[in-house]
Short mmCIF file of C-alpha atoms in Angstrom, two decimals:
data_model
loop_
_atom_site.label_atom_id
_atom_site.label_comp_id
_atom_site.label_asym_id
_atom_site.label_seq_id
_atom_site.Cartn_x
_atom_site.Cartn_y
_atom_site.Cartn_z
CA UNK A 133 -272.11 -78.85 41.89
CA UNK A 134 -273.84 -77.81 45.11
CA UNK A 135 -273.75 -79.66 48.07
CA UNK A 136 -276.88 -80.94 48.15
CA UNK A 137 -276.85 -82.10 44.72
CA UNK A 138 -273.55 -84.06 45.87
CA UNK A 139 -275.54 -85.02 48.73
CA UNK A 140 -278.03 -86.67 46.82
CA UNK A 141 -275.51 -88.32 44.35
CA UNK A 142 -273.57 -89.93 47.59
CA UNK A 143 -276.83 -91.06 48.77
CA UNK A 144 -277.79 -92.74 45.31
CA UNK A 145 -274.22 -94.77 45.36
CA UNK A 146 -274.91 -96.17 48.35
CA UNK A 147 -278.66 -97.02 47.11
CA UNK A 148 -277.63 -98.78 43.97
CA UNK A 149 -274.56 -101.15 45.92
CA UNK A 150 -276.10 -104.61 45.99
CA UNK A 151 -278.74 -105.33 49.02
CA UNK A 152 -276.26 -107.37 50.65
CA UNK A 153 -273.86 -104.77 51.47
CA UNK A 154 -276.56 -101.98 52.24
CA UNK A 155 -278.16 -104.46 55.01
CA UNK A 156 -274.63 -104.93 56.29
CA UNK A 157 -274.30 -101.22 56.95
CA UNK A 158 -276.83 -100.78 58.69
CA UNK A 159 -276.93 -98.27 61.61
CA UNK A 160 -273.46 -96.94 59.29
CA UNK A 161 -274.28 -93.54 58.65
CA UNK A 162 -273.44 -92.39 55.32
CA UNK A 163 -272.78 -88.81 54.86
CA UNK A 164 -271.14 -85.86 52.49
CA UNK A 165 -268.94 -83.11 54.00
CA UNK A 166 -267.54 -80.12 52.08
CA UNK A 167 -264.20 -80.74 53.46
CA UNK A 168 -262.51 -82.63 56.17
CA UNK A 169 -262.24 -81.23 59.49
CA UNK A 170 -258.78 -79.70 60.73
CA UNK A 171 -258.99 -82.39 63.43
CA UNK A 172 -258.88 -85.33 60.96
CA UNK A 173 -256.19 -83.56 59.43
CA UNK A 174 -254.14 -83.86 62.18
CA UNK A 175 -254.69 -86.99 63.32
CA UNK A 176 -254.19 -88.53 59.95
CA UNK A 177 -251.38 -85.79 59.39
CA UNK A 178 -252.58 -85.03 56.06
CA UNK A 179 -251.67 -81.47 55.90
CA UNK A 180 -253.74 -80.74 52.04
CA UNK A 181 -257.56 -81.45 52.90
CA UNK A 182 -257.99 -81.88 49.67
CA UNK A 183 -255.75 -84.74 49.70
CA UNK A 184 -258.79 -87.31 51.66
CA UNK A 185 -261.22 -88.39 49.55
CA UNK A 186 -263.48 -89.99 52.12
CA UNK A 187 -263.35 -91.75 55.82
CA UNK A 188 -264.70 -94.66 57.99
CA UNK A 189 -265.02 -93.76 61.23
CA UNK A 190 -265.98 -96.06 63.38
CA UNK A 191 -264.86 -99.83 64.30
CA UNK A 192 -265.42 -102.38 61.63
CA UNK A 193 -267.42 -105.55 61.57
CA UNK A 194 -264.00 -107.58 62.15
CA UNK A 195 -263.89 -105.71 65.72
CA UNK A 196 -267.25 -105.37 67.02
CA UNK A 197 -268.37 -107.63 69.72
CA UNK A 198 -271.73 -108.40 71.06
CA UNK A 199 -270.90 -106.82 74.75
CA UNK A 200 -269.71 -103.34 73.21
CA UNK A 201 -271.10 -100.37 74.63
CA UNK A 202 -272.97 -98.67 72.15
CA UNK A 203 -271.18 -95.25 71.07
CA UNK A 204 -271.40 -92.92 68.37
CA UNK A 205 -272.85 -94.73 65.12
CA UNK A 206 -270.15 -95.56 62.87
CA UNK A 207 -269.86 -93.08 59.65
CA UNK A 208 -268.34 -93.11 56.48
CA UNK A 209 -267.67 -89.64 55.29
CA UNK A 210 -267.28 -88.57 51.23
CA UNK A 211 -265.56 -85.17 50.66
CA UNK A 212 -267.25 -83.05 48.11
CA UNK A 213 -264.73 -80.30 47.31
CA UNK A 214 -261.77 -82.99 47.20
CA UNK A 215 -263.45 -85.36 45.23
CA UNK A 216 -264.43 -82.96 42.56
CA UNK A 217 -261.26 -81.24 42.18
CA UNK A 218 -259.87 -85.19 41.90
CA UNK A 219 -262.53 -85.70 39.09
CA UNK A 220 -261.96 -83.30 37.38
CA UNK A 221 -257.92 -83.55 37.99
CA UNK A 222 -258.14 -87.26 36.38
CA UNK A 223 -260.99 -86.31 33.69
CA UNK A 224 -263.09 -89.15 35.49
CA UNK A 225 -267.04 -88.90 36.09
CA UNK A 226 -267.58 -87.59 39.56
CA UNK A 227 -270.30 -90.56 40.54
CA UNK A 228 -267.46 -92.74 39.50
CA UNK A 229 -265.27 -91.40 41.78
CA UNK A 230 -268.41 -91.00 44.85
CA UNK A 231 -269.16 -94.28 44.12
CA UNK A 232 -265.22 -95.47 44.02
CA UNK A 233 -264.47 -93.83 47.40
CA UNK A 234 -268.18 -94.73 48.98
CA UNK A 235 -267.14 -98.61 48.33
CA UNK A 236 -263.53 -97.91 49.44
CA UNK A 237 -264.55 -96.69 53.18
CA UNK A 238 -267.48 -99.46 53.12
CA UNK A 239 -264.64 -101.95 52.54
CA UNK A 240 -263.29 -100.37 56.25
CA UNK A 241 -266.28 -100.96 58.07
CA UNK A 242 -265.88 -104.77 56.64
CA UNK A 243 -262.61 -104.63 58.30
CA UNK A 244 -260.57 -104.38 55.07
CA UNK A 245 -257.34 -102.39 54.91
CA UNK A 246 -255.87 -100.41 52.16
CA UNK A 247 -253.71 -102.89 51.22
CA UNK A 248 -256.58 -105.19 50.98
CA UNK A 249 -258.59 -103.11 48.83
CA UNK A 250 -256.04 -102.69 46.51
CA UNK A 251 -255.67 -106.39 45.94
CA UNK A 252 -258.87 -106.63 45.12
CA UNK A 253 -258.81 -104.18 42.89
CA UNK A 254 -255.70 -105.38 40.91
CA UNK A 255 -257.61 -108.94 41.06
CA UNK A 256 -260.37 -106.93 39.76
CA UNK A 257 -258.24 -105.02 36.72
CA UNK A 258 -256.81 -108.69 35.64
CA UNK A 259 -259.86 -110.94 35.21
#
């Protein structure tokens, strides 16, 4: 798959999350990459880039504050190359897995952590 194609499947996850969520992301850009940079490597001292799925970058809902100065817009990047090879790794769909990792790094910007998420999810798995 190409990267516009993957493009344009990131960019449909994010269209068919309820309205709710989409309206609270606004001015979040949401964006594929081929692979994360050697920069956010480091800093997350990952040293296999195809080890990150996707990112939030930015400061979550649970931290902004009306008298912020406005920086860069906050972004949540999806990995293309990584997420495939994980796709096809696990056998799963790969807009499963956008979509997965797109709601994942959404949950961020909400100020969720991991450990959060994966409550949920459990929660999610036992109902």
């Amino acid at each position: 798959m190409d990267e516009a194609e993957f493009e344009a499947r990131v960019q449909d996850a994010f269209l068919q999350l309820p309205e709710v969520y989409r309206k609270a992301c606004e001015g979040v850009a949401v964006r594929s990459q081929s692979l994360p940079s050697s920069e956010t490597l480091r800093a997350l001292e990952i040293e296999d880039p195809m080890g990150l799925l996707g990112l939030y970058h930015g400061v979550s809902l649970t931290q902004k504050s009306v008298f912020d100065v406005a920086g860069m817009p906050d972004t949540v990047l999806i990995y293309h190359l990584p997420i495939l090879a994980y796709a096809e790794e696990k056998g799963l769909a790969v807009n499963d897995v956008i979509k997965h990792v797109l709601i994942h790094e959404i949950g961020h910007h909400f100020g969720f952590s991991d450990d959060d998420m994966e409550a949920i999810e459990v929660r999610g798995r036992e109902e």
